[in-house]
Amino acid sequence: MFPASVPARLVAALGLVVSVTACSSTPATTSDAFSVWDPYPQFTAESEWAKTIDKCGTEAGVRIQRQAYDTTDLTSKVLLAAQQGTAPHVLVLDNPVVSTLAEAGVLKANQDVGLDASQVSPNLAAAGVVNGQTYGTPIGANTLALYYNKAVLTGAGVDPASIKDWDSLNAALAKVKASGKKGITFSAIGTEEGTFQFLPWFWGAGGALTDLPSGKAALELWKSWLDNGYAPNSVVGNTQTTSWQEFATGEYAFTENGTWQLGNAKKAGFEYGVIPIPGRTGGAAPAPTGGEFVTVPAQGDKDAETKAGRIATCLTAPDKVLASDTALTYISAVPSVQQQQVSAQPELAVWVQAVQNAKGRTGDNLGTKYPKISQPLWGAVQAALTGAKTPEAALRDAQASAK
């Protein structure tokens, strides 16, 4: 059966408040059905995703009862359901939460349920590794890169292929400003979105999340962009959506954003391109992975868990996952499927490269420590960009808070 309670420290790590006594117990499924919970309420029963779930249930010999929740609601509902013994058989959830639920005893390790993640790229599977065991498998991934406006760069005399490191990027931004256009916009808001956008620069500077001052050069870079007028002061309040809206005006050379903006990019009304985020001294910087894992919650019933493992394996199998990844605007976690995506859409090649270089935010066995690091980190970014602290002092204070 499920743990009698989810450890309070794990609930706190997620910033969640779960009250069992305030809610009545609602079974996750009827007695003759297998439940699948996912964060895709936008996909109706007629969608390819829903049809794939049904196919996988049929192959496992069970009837599927699917429930979809907003991402912000899903984790708290799962924690509550785990306390009540009504968690779903298969759970699709945001990858940074996997390690938290694994440590809480909510999830079963892949080896215990026969969930096969062997065809997944190791760097993407790493977000589900806790103390040497893997929990779940990614359905796909999104990540970050730099979109650029071709007309703005051409007008400034900048060849995007020349941008290989921070020095060449800064040189390009200076030319763009001199041409009368705006340089770069991004999200530095004081939430996880801000940390998500900062991490490629932090990691690209050689920073380690266990040593926040090690990423000082990245924060100095961002601050210099504001000081030099290469980036607007609005970045401190920008979400990834509002920074995209700034880019969509056609005035900016670059924006840092993700694969989920590809549809909007095609509607922007100007020619665009995409390049990897450069590391400080060259090469593509590791960007954090977004996207969900398909996992198997504990049921206390070996047969049910094994069937759930078969369903989860089916949902992420190369012969089925392409349609789901396409619908989600994800890059597949399976290299062979990535090749199919690039063959169908050559413009995805740069995104495949970015995903191949990406890192999980909870990797390096950070697990539930990550939220305690991320929040002080986005606070440090805010403090430095607003001038409240120097980058060095902001990161030093963030490190003390994280401890």
C-alpha positions as a Python dict, from the first residue, in 0.01 Angstrom:
ca = {
    (1, 'M'): (0, 0, 0),
    (2, 'F'): (94, 367, -10),
    (3, 'P'): (291, 537, 266),
    (4, 'A'): (63, 648, 550),
    (5, 'S'): (172, 1004, 485),
    (6, 'V'): (398, 1195, 252),
    (7, 'P'): (691, 1336, 453),
    (8, 'A'): (626, 1698, 541),
    (9, 'R'): (973, 1803, 427),
    (10, 'L'): (892, 1683, 75),
    (11, 'V'): (562, 1867, 68),
    (12, 'A'): (739, 2179, 190),
    (13, 'A'): (1005, 2140, -79),
    (14, 'L'): (734, 2171, -339),
    (15, 'G'): (572, 2466, -166),
    (16, 'L'): (250, 2268, -129),
    (17, 'V'): (-6, 2251, 147),
    (18, 'V'): (-203, 1927, 146),
    (19, 'S'): (-486, 1879, 395),
    (20, 'V'): (-624, 1527, 408),
    (21, 'T'): (-897, 1599, 660),
    (22, 'A'): (-1036, 1887, 454),
    (23, 'C'): (-1100, 1668, 149),
    (24, 'S'): (-1313, 1363, 106),
    (25, 'S'): (-1159, 1055, -52),
    (26, 'T'): (-1237, 1025, -422),
    (27, 'P'): (-1115, 706, -588),
    (28, 'A'): (-881, 768, -881),
    (29, 'T'): (-1046, 496, -1084),
    (30, 'T'): (-1330, 252, -1099),
    (31, 'S'): (-1255, -105, -995),
    (32, 'D'): (-1230, -240, -1350),
    (33, 'A'): (-1023, 40, -1504),
    (34, 'F'): (-663, 159, -1496),
    (35, 'S'): (-623, 529, -1426),
    (36, 'V'): (-384, 757, -1613),
    (37, 'W'): (-331, 1113, -1492),
    (38, 'D'): (-158, 1370, -1712),
    (39, 'P'): (-105, 1749, -1731),
    (40, 'Y'): (-255, 1788, -2078),
    (41, 'P'): (-615, 1912, -2039),
    (42, 'Q'): (-582, 2069, -2385),
    (43, 'F'): (-595, 1721, -2538),
    (44, 'T'): (-947, 1588, -2579),
    (45, 'A'): (-1056, 1227, -2618),
    (46, 'E'): (-1021, 1270, -2996),
    (47, 'S'): (-655, 1376, -2976),
    (48, 'E'): (-366, 1153, -3082),
    (49, 'W'): (-242, 1153, -2724),
    (50, 'A'): (-570, 1020, -2584),
    (51, 'K'): (-594, 762, -2861),
    (52, 'T'): (-241, 643, -2785),
    (53, 'I'): (-331, 597, -2418),
    (54, 'D'): (-629, 385, -2517),
    (55, 'K'): (-416, 175, -2753),
    (56, 'C'): (-160, 112, -2481),
    (57, 'G'): (-435, 11, -2240),
    (58, 'T'): (-573, -234, -2496),
    (59, 'E'): (-228, -385, -2547),
    (60, 'A'): (-198, -432, -2170),
    (61, 'G'): (-545, -584, -2153),
    (62, 'V'): (-706, -312, -1943),
    (63, 'R'): (-954, -30, -1988),
    (64, 'I'): (-811, 318, -1933),
    (65, 'Q'): (-973, 595, -1734),
    (66, 'R'): (-786, 916, -1809),
    (67, 'Q'): (-790, 1235, -1602),
    (68, 'A'): (-612, 1554, -1708),
    (69, 'Y'): (-515, 1838, -1475),
    (70, 'D'): (-328, 2165, -1508),
    (71, 'T'): (40, 2118, -1422),
    (72, 'T'): (8, 2348, -1120),
    (73, 'D'): (-268, 2128, -973),
    (74, 'L'): (-140, 1784, -1061),
    (75, 'T'): (136, 1741, -803),
    (76, 'S'): (-78, 1847, -506),
    (77, 'K'): (-356, 1613, -622),
    (78, 'V'): (-111, 1324, -650),
    (79, 'L'): (31, 1386, -302),
    (80, 'L'): (-319, 1391, -158),
    (81, 'A'): (-420, 1080, -351),
    (82, 'A'): (-108, 899, -230),
    (83, 'Q'): (-202, 975, 130),
    (84, 'Q'): (-552, 843, 67),
    (85, 'G'): (-444, 533, -123),
    (86, 'T'): (-609, 646, -448),
    (87, 'A'): (-314, 745, -666),
    (88, 'P'): (-334, 668, -1038),
    (89, 'H'): (-176, 361, -1193),
    (90, 'V'): (20, 570, -1443),
    (91, 'L'): (123, 929, -1379),
    (92, 'V'): (263, 1182, -1627),
    (93, 'L'): (425, 1475, -1446),
    (94, 'D'): (679, 1755, -1482),
    (95, 'N'): (1032, 1619, -1466),
    (96, 'P'): (1165, 1822, -1168),
    (97, 'V'): (893, 1669, -947),
    (98, 'V'): (990, 1307, -1021),
    (99, 'S'): (1270, 1291, -766),
    (100, 'T'): (1050, 1448, -497),
    (101, 'L'): (775, 1189, -540),
    (102, 'A'): (1031, 911, -565),
    (103, 'E'): (1188, 1009, -232),
    (104, 'A'): (840, 1030, -82),
    (105, 'G'): (780, 667, -173),
    (106, 'V'): (499, 756, -413),
    (107, 'L'): (670, 616, -724),
    (108, 'K'): (806, 273, -809),
    (109, 'A'): (1153, 231, -958),
    (110, 'N'): (1156, 119, -1320),
    (111, 'Q'): (1328, -209, -1242),
    (112, 'D'): (1046, -301, -1003),
    (113, 'V'): (769, -258, -1262),
    (114, 'G'): (945, -346, -1586),
    (115, 'L'): (935, 7, -1724),
    (116, 'D'): (1189, 17, -2008),
    (117, 'A'): (1377, 346, -2047),
    (118, 'S'): (1677, 193, -2226),
    (119, 'Q'): (1620, 378, -2555),
    (120, 'V'): (1606, 721, -2392),
    (121, 'S'): (1905, 957, -2405),
    (122, 'P'): (2087, 928, -2069),
    (123, 'N'): (2102, 1305, -2014),
    (124, 'L'): (1721, 1323, -2034),
    (125, 'A'): (1662, 1016, -1817),
    (126, 'A'): (1891, 1167, -1550),
    (127, 'A'): (1611, 1384, -1408),
    (128, 'G'): (1447, 1063, -1288),
    (129, 'V'): (1757, 910, -1126),
    (130, 'V'): (1751, 905, -746),
    (131, 'N'): (2020, 724, -548),
    (132, 'G'): (2115, 511, -845),
    (133, 'Q'): (1763, 404, -939),
    (134, 'T'): (1559, 540, -1230),
    (135, 'Y'): (1196, 641, -1188),
    (136, 'G'): (990, 685, -1504),
    (137, 'T'): (1092, 781, -1853),
    (138, 'P'): (1060, 1113, -2038),
    (139, 'I'): (787, 1139, -2296),
    (140, 'G'): (992, 1407, -2469),
    (141, 'A'): (1172, 1728, -2387),
    (142, 'N'): (1174, 2095, -2457),
    (143, 'T'): (1455, 2334, -2378),
    (144, 'L'): (1593, 2677, -2457),
    (145, 'A'): (1784, 2837, -2744),
    (146, 'L'): (1821, 3182, -2898),
    (147, 'Y'): (1568, 3290, -3159),
    (148, 'Y'): (1694, 3570, -3381),
    (149, 'N'): (1534, 3818, -3620),
    (150, 'K'): (1713, 3781, -3954),
    (151, 'A'): (1634, 4133, -4073),
    (152, 'V'): (1764, 4295, -3755),
    (153, 'L'): (2091, 4103, -3770),
    (154, 'T'): (2135, 4172, -4140),
    (155, 'G'): (2078, 4542, -4082),
    (156, 'A'): (2344, 4538, -3810),
    (157, 'G'): (2592, 4348, -4024),
    (158, 'V'): (2586, 4041, -3798),
    (159, 'D'): (2621, 3686, -3925),
    (160, 'P'): (2447, 3457, -3673),
    (161, 'A'): (2695, 3182, -3759),
    (162, 'S'): (2969, 3399, -3608),
    (163, 'I'): (2816, 3377, -3260),
    (164, 'K'): (3015, 3102, -3091),
    (165, 'D'): (3078, 3232, -2738),
    (166, 'W'): (2994, 3521, -2506),
    (167, 'D'): (3245, 3760, -2661),
    (168, 'S'): (3101, 3716, -3010),
    (169, 'L'): (2747, 3748, -2875),
    (170, 'N'): (2836, 4071, -2696),
    (171, 'A'): (2996, 4203, -3015),
    (172, 'A'): (2675, 4125, -3204),
    (173, 'L'): (2462, 4300, -2942),
    (174, 'A'): (2682, 4609, -2964),
    (175, 'K'): (2637, 4622, -3344),
    (176, 'V'): (2261, 4580, -3310),
    (177, 'K'): (2239, 4866, -3064),
    (178, 'A'): (2454, 5085, -3288),
    (179, 'S'): (2216, 5012, -3578),
    (180, 'G'): (1924, 5153, -3379),
    (181, 'K'): (1758, 4825, -3290),
    (182, 'K'): (1725, 4642, -2958),
    (183, 'G'): (1951, 4358, -2849),
    (184, 'I'): (1807, 4073, -2648),
    (185, 'T'): (1511, 3997, -2425),
    (186, 'F'): (1455, 3712, -2183),
    (187, 'S'): (1276, 3620, -1863),
    (188, 'A'): (1443, 3700, -1532),
    (189, 'I'): (1124, 3701, -1325),
    (190, 'G'): (1147, 3598, -960),
    (191, 'T'): (1002, 3250, -1012),
    (192, 'E'): (1119, 2914, -1144),
    (193, 'E'): (1089, 3060, -1495),
    (194, 'G'): (1367, 3303, -1410),
    (195, 'T'): (1594, 3026, -1284),
    (196, 'F'): (1508, 2812, -1588),
    (197, 'Q'): (1621, 3092, -1820),
    (198, 'F'): (1933, 3173, -1620),
    (199, 'L'): (2063, 2816, -1600),
    (200, 'P'): (2211, 2792, -1953),
    (201, 'W'): (2427, 3094, -1879),
    (202, 'F'): (2506, 2971, -1527),
    (203, 'W'): (2606, 2626, -1651),
    (204, 'G'): (2771, 2779, -1958),
    (205, 'A'): (2998, 2970, -1720),
    (206, 'G'): (3099, 2645, -1553),
    (207, 'G'): (2871, 2702, -1254),
    (208, 'A'): (2750, 2422, -1027),
    (209, 'L'): (2419, 2441, -841),
    (210, 'T'): (2589, 2322, -524),
    (211, 'D'): (2817, 2628, -543),
    (212, 'L'): (2613, 2927, -656),
    (213, 'P'): (2902, 3179, -654),
    (214, 'S'): (3066, 2962, -921),
    (215, 'G'): (2821, 3113, -1171),
    (216, 'K'): (2918, 3474, -1098),
    (217, 'A'): (3031, 3538, -1458),
    (218, 'A'): (2682, 3455, -1587),
    (219, 'L'): (2511, 3703, -1357),
    (220, 'E'): (2772, 3967, -1442),
    (221, 'L'): (2693, 3902, -1811),
    (222, 'W'): (2321, 3958, -1764),
    (223, 'K'): (2380, 4270, -1554),
    (224, 'S'): (2615, 4409, -1819),
    (225, 'W'): (2342, 4370, -2081),
    (226, 'L'): (2109, 4593, -1879),
    (227, 'D'): (2385, 4842, -1801),
    (228, 'N'): (2487, 4867, -2168),
    (229, 'G'): (2130, 4891, -2294),
    (230, 'Y'): (2148, 4558, -2476),
    (231, 'A'): (1852, 4420, -2277),
    (232, 'P'): (1550, 4608, -2138),
    (233, 'N'): (1487, 4657, -1768),
    (234, 'S'): (1155, 4480, -1822),
    (235, 'V'): (1335, 4144, -1809),
    (236, 'V'): (1311, 4146, -1429),
    (237, 'G'): (935, 4108, -1459),
    (238, 'N'): (919, 3920, -1786),
    (239, 'T'): (773, 3574, -1811),
    (240, 'Q'): (874, 3365, -2108),
    (241, 'T'): (545, 3471, -2268),
    (242, 'T'): (597, 3845, -2224),
    (243, 'S'): (959, 3828, -2338),
    (244, 'W'): (835, 3653, -2651),
    (245, 'Q'): (582, 3931, -2703),
    (246, 'E'): (867, 4183, -2692),
    (247, 'F'): (1058, 3985, -2953),
    (248, 'A'): (746, 3958, -3169),
    (249, 'T'): (743, 4338, -3209),
    (250, 'G'): (1027, 4292, -3458),
    (251, 'E'): (1253, 4536, -3272),
    (252, 'Y'): (1480, 4283, -3101),
    (253, 'A'): (1767, 4084, -3244),
    (254, 'F'): (1738, 3793, -3000),
    (255, 'T'): (1516, 3630, -2745),
    (256, 'E'): (1589, 3332, -2523),
    (257, 'N'): (1292, 3100, -2547),
    (258, 'G'): (1183, 2744, -2609),
    (259, 'T'): (1051, 2497, -2860),
    (260, 'W'): (697, 2583, -2750),
    (261, 'Q'): (727, 2915, -2936),
    (262, 'L'): (786, 2757, -3277),
    (263, 'G'): (422, 2799, -3376),
    (264, 'N'): (429, 3165, -3275),
    (265, 'A'): (759, 3218, -3454),
    (266, 'K'): (602, 3110, -3782),
    (267, 'K'): (328, 3368, -3728),
    (268, 'A'): (560, 3653, -3627),
    (269, 'G'): (559, 3820, -3968),
    (270, 'F'): (938, 3826, -4006),
    (271, 'E'): (1207, 3574, -4090),
    (272, 'Y'): (1364, 3413, -3788),
    (273, 'G'): (1636, 3163, -3709),
    (274, 'V'): (1755, 2971, -3404),
    (275, 'I'): (2103, 2915, -3262),
    (276, 'P'): (2215, 2730, -2950),
    (277, 'I'): (2288, 2937, -2641),
    (278, 'P'): (2666, 2971, -2643),
    (279, 'G'): (2887, 2874, -2354),
    (280, 'R'): (3121, 3136, -2210),
    (281, 'T'): (3425, 3015, -2403),
    (282, 'G'): (3247, 2834, -2685),
    (283, 'G'): (3029, 2539, -2765),
    (284, 'A'): (2661, 2499, -2682),
    (285, 'A'): (2576, 2569, -2319),
    (286, 'P'): (2375, 2303, -2136),
    (287, 'A'): (2016, 2419, -2113),
    (288, 'P'): (1764, 2282, -1862),
    (289, 'T'): (1513, 2027, -1979),
    (290, 'G'): (1143, 2083, -1965),
    (291, 'G'): (886, 1817, -2033),
    (292, 'E'): (719, 1534, -1850),
    (293, 'F'): (803, 1184, -1731),
    (294, 'V'): (570, 886, -1749),
    (295, 'T'): (589, 714, -1410),
    (296, 'V'): (429, 430, -1216),
    (297, 'P'): (297, 511, -866),
    (298, 'A'): (304, 240, -598),
    (299, 'Q'): (-13, 35, -568),
    (300, 'G'): (78, -244, -327),
    (301, 'D'): (-33, -483, -601),
    (302, 'K'): (250, -636, -804),
    (303, 'D'): (28, -738, -1094),
    (304, 'A'): (-126, -391, -1124),
    (305, 'E'): (216, -226, -1106),
    (306, 'T'): (353, -456, -1377),
    (307, 'K'): (61, -378, -1608),
    (308, 'A'): (111, -8, -1537),
    (309, 'G'): (478, -52, -1630),
    (310, 'R'): (373, -200, -1964),
    (311, 'I'): (139, 92, -2028),
    (312, 'A'): (410, 345, -1940),
    (313, 'T'): (661, 166, -2165),
    (314, 'C'): (407, 167, -2447),
    (315, 'L'): (335, 541, -2413),
    (316, 'T'): (704, 623, -2463),
    (317, 'A'): (783, 353, -2723),
    (318, 'P'): (947, 478, -3046),
    (319, 'D'): (658, 356, -3261),
    (320, 'K'): (402, 558, -3064),
    (321, 'V'): (575, 858, -2913),
    (322, 'L'): (636, 1054, -3235),
    (323, 'A'): (272, 1160, -3264),
    (324, 'S'): (262, 1269, -2899),
    (325, 'D'): (589, 1462, -2924),
    (326, 'T'): (466, 1636, -3237),
    (327, 'A'): (142, 1738, -3068),
    (328, 'L'): (331, 1865, -2763),
    (329, 'T'): (597, 2046, -2970),
    (330, 'Y'): (857, 1833, -2793),
    (331, 'I'): (1184, 1693, -2911),
    (332, 'S'): (1172, 1319, -2857),
    (333, 'A'): (1380, 1165, -2580),
    (334, 'V'): (1462, 875, -2816),
    (335, 'P'): (1749, 945, -3062),
    (336, 'S'): (1594, 739, -3342),
    (337, 'V'): (1273, 940, -3318),
    (338, 'Q'): (1470, 1265, -3309),
    (339, 'Q'): (1611, 1170, -3650),
    (340, 'Q'): (1257, 1118, -3781),
    (341, 'Q'): (1158, 1462, -3652),
    (342, 'V'): (1451, 1633, -3825),
    (343, 'S'): (1379, 1445, -4150),
    (344, 'A'): (1023, 1577, -4141),
    (345, 'Q'): (1117, 1928, -4019),
    (346, 'P'): (1483, 2020, -4083),
    (347, 'E'): (1445, 2337, -3874),
    (348, 'L'): (1427, 2114, -3564),
    (349, 'A'): (1796, 2018, -3602),
    (350, 'V'): (1913, 2300, -3376),
    (351, 'W'): (1657, 2198, -3112),
    (352, 'V'): (1773, 1837, -3125),
    (353, 'Q'): (2127, 1962, -3065),
    (354, 'A'): (2006, 2171, -2771),
    (355, 'V'): (1822, 1875, -2618),
    (356, 'Q'): (2125, 1653, -2664),
    (357, 'N'): (2329, 1904, -2461),
    (358, 'A'): (2056, 1966, -2203),
    (359, 'K'): (2063, 1885, -1831),
    (360, 'G'): (1790, 1801, -1583),
    (361, 'R'): (1745, 2060, -1311),
    (362, 'T'): (1738, 1793, -1042),
    (363, 'G'): (2032, 1605, -1193),
    (364, 'D'): (2356, 1537, -1008),
    (365, 'N'): (2138, 1370, -744),
    (366, 'L'): (2004, 1706, -622),
    (367, 'G'): (1649, 1572, -603),
    (368, 'T'): (1446, 1755, -340),
    (369, 'K'): (1738, 1991, -274),
    (370, 'Y'): (1676, 2165, -606),
    (371, 'P'): (1381, 2389, -499),
    (372, 'K'): (1587, 2507, -200),
    (373, 'I'): (1860, 2614, -442),
    (374, 'S'): (1642, 2750, -722),
    (375, 'Q'): (1452, 3001, -511),
    (376, 'P'): (1761, 3174, -368),
    (377, 'L'): (1911, 3169, -717),
    (378, 'W'): (1623, 3355, -879),
    (379, 'G'): (1633, 3595, -584),
    (380, 'A'): (2001, 3658, -652),
    (381, 'V'): (1928, 3729, -1018),
    (382, 'Q'): (1659, 3978, -922),
    (383, 'A'): (1884, 4149, -666),
    (384, 'A'): (2171, 4186, -910),
    (385, 'L'): (1967, 4305, -1207),
    (386, 'T'): (1783, 4568, -1002),
    (387, 'G'): (2110, 4690, -853),
    (388, 'A'): (2018, 4595, -497),
    (389, 'K'): (2336, 4384, -472),
    (390, 'T'): (2644, 4315, -677),
    (391, 'P'): (2636, 3983, -861),
    (392, 'E'): (2905, 3849, -630),
    (393, 'A'): (2721, 3948, -312),
    (394, 'A'): (2386, 3829, -446),
    (395, 'L'): (2519, 3480, -521),
    (396, 'R'): (2712, 3463, -195),
    (397, 'D'): (2394, 3542, 0),
    (398, 'A'): (2196, 3295, -211),
    (399, 'Q'): (2443, 3021, -128),
    (400, 'A'): (2407, 3093, 242),
    (401, 'S'): (2029, 3079, 209),
    (402, 'A'): (2040, 2754, 14),
    (403, 'K'): (2236, 2587, 292),
}
